[in-house]
Coordinates of C-alpha atoms in Angstrom, one line a residue:
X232 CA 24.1 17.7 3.0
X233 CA 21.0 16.5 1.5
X234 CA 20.1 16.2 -1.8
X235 CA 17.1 18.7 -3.4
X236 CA 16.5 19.0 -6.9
X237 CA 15.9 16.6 -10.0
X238 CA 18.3 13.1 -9.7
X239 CA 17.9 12.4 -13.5
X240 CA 21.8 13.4 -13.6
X241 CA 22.1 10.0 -11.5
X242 CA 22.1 8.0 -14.4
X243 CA 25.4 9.0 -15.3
X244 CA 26.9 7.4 -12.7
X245 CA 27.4 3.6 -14.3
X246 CA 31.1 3.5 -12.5
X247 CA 32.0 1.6 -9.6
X248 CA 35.0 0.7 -7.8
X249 CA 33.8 0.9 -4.0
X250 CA 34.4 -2.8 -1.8
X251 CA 31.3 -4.0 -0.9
X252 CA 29.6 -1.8 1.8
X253 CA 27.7 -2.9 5.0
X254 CA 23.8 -1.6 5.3
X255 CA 22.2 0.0 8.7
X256 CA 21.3 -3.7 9.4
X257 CA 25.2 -4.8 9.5
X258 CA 24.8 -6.9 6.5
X259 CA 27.0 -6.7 3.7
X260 CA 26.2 -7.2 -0.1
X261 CA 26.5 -10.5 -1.5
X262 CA 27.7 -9.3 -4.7
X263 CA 28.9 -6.1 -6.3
X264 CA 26.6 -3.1 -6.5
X265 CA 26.0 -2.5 -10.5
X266 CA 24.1 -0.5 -12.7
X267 CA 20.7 -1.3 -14.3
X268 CA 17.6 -0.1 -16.4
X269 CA 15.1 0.7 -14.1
X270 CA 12.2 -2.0 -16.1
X271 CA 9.2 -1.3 -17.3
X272 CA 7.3 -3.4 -15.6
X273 CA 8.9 -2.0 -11.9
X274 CA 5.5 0.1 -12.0
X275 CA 6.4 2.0 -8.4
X276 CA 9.9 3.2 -9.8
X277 CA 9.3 3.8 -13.7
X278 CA 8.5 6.8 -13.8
X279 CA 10.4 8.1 -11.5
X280 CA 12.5 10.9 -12.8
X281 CA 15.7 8.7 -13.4
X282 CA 16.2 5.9 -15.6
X283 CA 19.1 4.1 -13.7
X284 CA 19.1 2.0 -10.5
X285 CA 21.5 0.4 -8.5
X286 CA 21.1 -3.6 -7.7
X287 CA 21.8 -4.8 -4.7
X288 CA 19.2 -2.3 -3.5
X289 CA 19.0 -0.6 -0.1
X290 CA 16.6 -3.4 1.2
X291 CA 18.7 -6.1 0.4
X292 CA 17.3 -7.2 -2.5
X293 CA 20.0 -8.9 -5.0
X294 CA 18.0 -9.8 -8.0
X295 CA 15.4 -7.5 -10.2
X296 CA 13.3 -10.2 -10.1
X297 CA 13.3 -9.5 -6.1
X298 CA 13.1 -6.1 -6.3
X299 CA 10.3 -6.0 -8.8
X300 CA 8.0 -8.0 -6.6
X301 CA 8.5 -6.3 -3.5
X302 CA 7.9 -2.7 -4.8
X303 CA 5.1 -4.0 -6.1
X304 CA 3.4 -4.5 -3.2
X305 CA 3.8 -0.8 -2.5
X306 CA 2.3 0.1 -5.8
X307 CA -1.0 0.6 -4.4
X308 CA -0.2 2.7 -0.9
X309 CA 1.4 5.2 -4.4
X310 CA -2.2 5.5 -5.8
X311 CA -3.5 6.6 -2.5
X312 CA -1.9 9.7 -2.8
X313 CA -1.0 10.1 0.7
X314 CA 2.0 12.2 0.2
X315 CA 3.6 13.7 -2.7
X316 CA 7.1 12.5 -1.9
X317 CA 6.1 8.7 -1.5
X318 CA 7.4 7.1 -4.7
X319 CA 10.7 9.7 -4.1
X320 CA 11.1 7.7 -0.4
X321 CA 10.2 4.5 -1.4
X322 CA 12.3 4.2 -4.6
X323 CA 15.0 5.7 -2.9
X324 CA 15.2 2.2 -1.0
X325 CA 13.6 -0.5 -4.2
X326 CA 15.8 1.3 -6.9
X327 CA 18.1 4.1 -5.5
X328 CA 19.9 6.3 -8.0
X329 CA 22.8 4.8 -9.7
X330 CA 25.6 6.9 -8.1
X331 CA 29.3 5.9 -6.8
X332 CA 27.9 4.8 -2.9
X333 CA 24.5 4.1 -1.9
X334 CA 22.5 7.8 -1.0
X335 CA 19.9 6.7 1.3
X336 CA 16.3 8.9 2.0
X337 CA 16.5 11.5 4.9
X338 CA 15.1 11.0 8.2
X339 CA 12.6 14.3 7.7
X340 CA 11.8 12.5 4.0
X341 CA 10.6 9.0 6.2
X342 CA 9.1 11.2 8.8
X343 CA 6.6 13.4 6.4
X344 CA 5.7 10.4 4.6
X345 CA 5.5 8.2 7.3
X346 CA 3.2 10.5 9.1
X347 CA 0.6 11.3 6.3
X348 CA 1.0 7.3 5.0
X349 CA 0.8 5.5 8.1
X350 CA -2.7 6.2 8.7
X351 CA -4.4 5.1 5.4
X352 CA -1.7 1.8 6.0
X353 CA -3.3 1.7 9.2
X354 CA -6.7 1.7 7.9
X355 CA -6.2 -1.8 6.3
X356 CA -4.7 -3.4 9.1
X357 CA -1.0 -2.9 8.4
X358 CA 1.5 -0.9 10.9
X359 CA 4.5 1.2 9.4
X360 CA 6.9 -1.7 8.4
X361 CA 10.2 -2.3 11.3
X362 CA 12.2 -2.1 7.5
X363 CA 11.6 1.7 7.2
X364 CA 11.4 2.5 10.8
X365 CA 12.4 6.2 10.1
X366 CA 15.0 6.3 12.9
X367 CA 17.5 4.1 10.9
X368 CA 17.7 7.2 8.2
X369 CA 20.5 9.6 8.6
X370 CA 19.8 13.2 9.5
X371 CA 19.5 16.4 7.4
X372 CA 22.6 17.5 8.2
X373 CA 24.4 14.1 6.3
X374 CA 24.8 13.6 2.8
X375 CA 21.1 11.7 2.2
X376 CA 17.7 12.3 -0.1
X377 CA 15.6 15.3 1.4
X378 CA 12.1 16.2 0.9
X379 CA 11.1 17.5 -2.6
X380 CA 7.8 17.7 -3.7
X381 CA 6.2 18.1 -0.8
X382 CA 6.1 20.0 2.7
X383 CA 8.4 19.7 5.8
X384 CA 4.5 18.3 7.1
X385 CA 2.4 15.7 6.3
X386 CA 0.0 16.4 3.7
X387 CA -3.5 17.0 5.1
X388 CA -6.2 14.9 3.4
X389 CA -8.7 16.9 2.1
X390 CA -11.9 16.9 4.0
X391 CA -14.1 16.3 1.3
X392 CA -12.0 12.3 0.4
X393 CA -14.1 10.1 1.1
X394 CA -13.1 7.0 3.2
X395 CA -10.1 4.7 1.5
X396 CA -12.5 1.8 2.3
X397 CA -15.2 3.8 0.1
X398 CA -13.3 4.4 -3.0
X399 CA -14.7 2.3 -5.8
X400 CA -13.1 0.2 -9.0
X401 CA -15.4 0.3 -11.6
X402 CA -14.0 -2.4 -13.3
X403 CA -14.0 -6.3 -12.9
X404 CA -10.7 -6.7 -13.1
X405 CA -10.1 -4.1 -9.9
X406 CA -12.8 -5.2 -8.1
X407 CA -11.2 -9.1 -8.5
X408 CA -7.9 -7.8 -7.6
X409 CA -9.3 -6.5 -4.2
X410 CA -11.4 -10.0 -4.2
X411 CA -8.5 -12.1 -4.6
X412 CA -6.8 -10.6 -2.4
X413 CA -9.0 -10.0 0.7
X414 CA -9.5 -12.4 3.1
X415 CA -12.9 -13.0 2.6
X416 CA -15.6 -11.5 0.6
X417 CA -19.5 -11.3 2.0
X418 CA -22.7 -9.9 0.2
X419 CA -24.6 -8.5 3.5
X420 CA -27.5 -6.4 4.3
X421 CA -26.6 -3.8 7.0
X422 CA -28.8 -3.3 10.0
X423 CA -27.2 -0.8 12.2
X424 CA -23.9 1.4 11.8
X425 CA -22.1 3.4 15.2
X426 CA -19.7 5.7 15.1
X427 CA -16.6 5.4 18.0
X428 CA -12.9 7.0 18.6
X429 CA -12.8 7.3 15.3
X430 CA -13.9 4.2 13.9
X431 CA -16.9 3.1 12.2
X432 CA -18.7 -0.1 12.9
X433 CA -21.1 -1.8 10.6
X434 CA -23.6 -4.7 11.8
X435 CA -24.2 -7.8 9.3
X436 CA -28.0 -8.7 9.4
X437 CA -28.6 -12.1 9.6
X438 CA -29.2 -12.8 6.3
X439 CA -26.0 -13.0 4.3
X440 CA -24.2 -14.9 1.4
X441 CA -20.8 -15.8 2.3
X442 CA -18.9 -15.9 -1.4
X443 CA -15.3 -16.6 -0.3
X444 CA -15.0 -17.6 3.3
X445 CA -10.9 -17.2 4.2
X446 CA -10.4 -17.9 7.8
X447 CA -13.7 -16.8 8.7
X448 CA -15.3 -18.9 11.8
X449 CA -19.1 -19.8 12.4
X450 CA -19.3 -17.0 15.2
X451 CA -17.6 -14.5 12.4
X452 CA -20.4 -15.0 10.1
X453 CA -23.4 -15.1 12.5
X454 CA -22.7 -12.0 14.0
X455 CA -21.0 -9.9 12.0
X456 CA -19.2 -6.6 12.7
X457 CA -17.0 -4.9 10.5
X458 CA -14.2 -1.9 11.6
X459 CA -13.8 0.8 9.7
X460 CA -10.5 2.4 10.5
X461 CA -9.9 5.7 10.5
X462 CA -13.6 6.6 9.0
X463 CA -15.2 8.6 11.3
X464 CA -14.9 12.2 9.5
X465 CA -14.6 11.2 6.3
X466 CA -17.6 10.3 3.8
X467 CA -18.5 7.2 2.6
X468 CA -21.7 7.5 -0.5
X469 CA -22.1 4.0 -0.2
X470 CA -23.3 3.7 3.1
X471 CA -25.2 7.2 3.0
X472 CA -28.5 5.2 2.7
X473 CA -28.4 1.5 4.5
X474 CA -30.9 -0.1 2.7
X475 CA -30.7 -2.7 -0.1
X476 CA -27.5 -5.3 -0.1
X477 CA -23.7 -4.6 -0.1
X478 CA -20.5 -6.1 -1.7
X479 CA -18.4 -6.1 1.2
X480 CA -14.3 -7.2 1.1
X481 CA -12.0 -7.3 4.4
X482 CA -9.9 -8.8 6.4
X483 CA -9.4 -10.5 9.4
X484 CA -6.5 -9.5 11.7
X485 CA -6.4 -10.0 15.2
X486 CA -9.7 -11.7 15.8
X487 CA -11.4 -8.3 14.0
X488 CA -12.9 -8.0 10.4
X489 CA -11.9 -5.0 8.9
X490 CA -13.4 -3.4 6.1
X491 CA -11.3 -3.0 2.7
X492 CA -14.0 -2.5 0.2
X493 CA -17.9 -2.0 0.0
X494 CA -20.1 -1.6 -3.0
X495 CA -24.0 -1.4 -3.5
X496 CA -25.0 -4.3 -4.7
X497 CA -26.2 -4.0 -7.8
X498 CA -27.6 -6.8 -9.8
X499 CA -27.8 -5.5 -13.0
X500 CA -24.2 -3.9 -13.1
X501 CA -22.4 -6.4 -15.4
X502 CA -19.0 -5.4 -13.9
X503 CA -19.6 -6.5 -10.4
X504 CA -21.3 -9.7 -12.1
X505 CA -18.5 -10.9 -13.8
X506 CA -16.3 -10.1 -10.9
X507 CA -17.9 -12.3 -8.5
X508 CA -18.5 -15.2 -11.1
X509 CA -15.3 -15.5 -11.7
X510 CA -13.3 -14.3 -8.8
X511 CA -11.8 -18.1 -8.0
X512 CA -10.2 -18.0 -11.3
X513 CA -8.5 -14.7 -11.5
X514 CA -4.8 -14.9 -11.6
X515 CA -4.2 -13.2 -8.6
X516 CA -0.9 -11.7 -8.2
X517 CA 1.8 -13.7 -6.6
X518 CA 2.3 -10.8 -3.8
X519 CA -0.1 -9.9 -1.6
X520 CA -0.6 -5.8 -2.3
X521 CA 0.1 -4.2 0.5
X522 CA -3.2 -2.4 1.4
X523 CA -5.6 -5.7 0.4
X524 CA -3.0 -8.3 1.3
X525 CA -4.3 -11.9 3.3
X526 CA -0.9 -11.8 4.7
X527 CA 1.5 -9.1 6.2
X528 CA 4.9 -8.8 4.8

């Protein structure tokens, strides 16, 4: 039995008079389920399409204050638009519908998400999370959240999107959120750029200005490589044309840099200016976002 259609109607539900219930993990709540305003601030969940949620969530998480900073992470994987269901799936778990027992996302729901999402997750270094390993969802056939707005098959990107590690902010404040963020941030000339299994790989010349070092070692900065996952048959304007410098953001994860982020430097561009002047004192978010994070959840 799987749920289709709107779950506005879920809101309705503000009753409960269940004993607390064990999760897939074979945990229990600490405290019994209630009913809450989905806030304002929860930016993955607010919009929605219901207005309730139900605390404890499906992850565990016994406080808003929790829950809100956890989804938050996720906020940026939404903006990538990598499936149309992905804020359905994912708020399913941070703040389920209120109804009289917990109604959890359906396998196929994981599964088409998982498999369009996973890549661009990939991209930045991160692997689909053990927490929504798709296999601890129940089947179509049991009473659970189906796929809505979307396919029974991943969304195909559309050839002409250019790489996620291409697409620009063109603000400070975005580019400072990716800067604060990233493990280190570099502004590099680029002497040579290969193509391999589906990867790119661009070559540092020498000459480079290290502006926030991370865990960067003296033989990461002297010869530099950086990955780009998952970017050999997409475009990339930026590096159409290698001359002149670059803006480059990444991270470093398992003795690799990988790309997150790369802009044309351009002097003159008041944006980028004030970004890098005043990167260091930013007020970074107290979560690492998931697809520019130093550290993985």
């Amino acid at each position: 039995l799987a749920l289709a259609g709107s779950l506005g109607g879920g809101q309705h539900y503000d009753y409960y008079g269940w004993q607390p219930e064990s999760l897939p993990h074979g945990r229990f709540y600490g405290r019994e389920p209630q009913c809450l305003d989905i806030p304002p601030d929860m930016q993955l969940c607010r919009d929605v399409g219901y207005k309730r949620m139900r605390l404890p969530n499906l992850l565990e998480h016994e406080t808003m204050a929790e829950a809100k900073q956890q989804a938050g992470s996720w906020v940026p994987l939404l903006a990538k638009q990598c499936h149309t269901d992905t804020q359905l799936f994912l708020c399913s778990l941070f703040a389920p519908v209120c109804l009289d027992r917990p109604v959890y996302p359906c396998r196929s729901l994981c599964e088409v998400v998982r498999d369009s999402c996973a890549p661009v997750m990939e991209s930045y270094g991160f692997p689909w999370p053990e927490m929504l390993h798709c296999g601890k969802f129940p089947s179509d056939h049991e009473l659970c959240i189906a796929v809505q707005f979307g396919n029974s098959k991943a969304t195909p990107p559309p050839v002409s999107k250019i790489c996620t590690q291409c697409e620009m902010e063109h603000k400070a404040d975005g580019m400072m959120e990716q800067m604060c963020s990233s493990d280190f941030v570099v502004k590099m000339r680029i002497k040579e750029m290969m193509e391999e299994n589906g990867e790119r790989r661009l070559v540092a010349a020498q000459k480079k200005k290290v502006l926030k070092l991370g865990p960067l070692k003296r033989k990461d900065t002297k010869k530099m490589v950086l990955h780009m996952r998952n970017a050999g048959a997409c475009p990339c304007p930026q590096l159409d044309s290698l001359s002149g410098s670059f803006l480059v953001m990444g991270r470093k994860v398992g003795g690799r840099l990988l790309l997150l982020a790369i802009y044309p430097w351009q002097k003159h561009n008041k944006e980028m200016k004030f970004a890098v002047k005043f990167m260091f004192s930013y007020p970074c978010p107290l979560y690492h976002p998931l697809l520019y994070g130093a550290g993985q959840h």
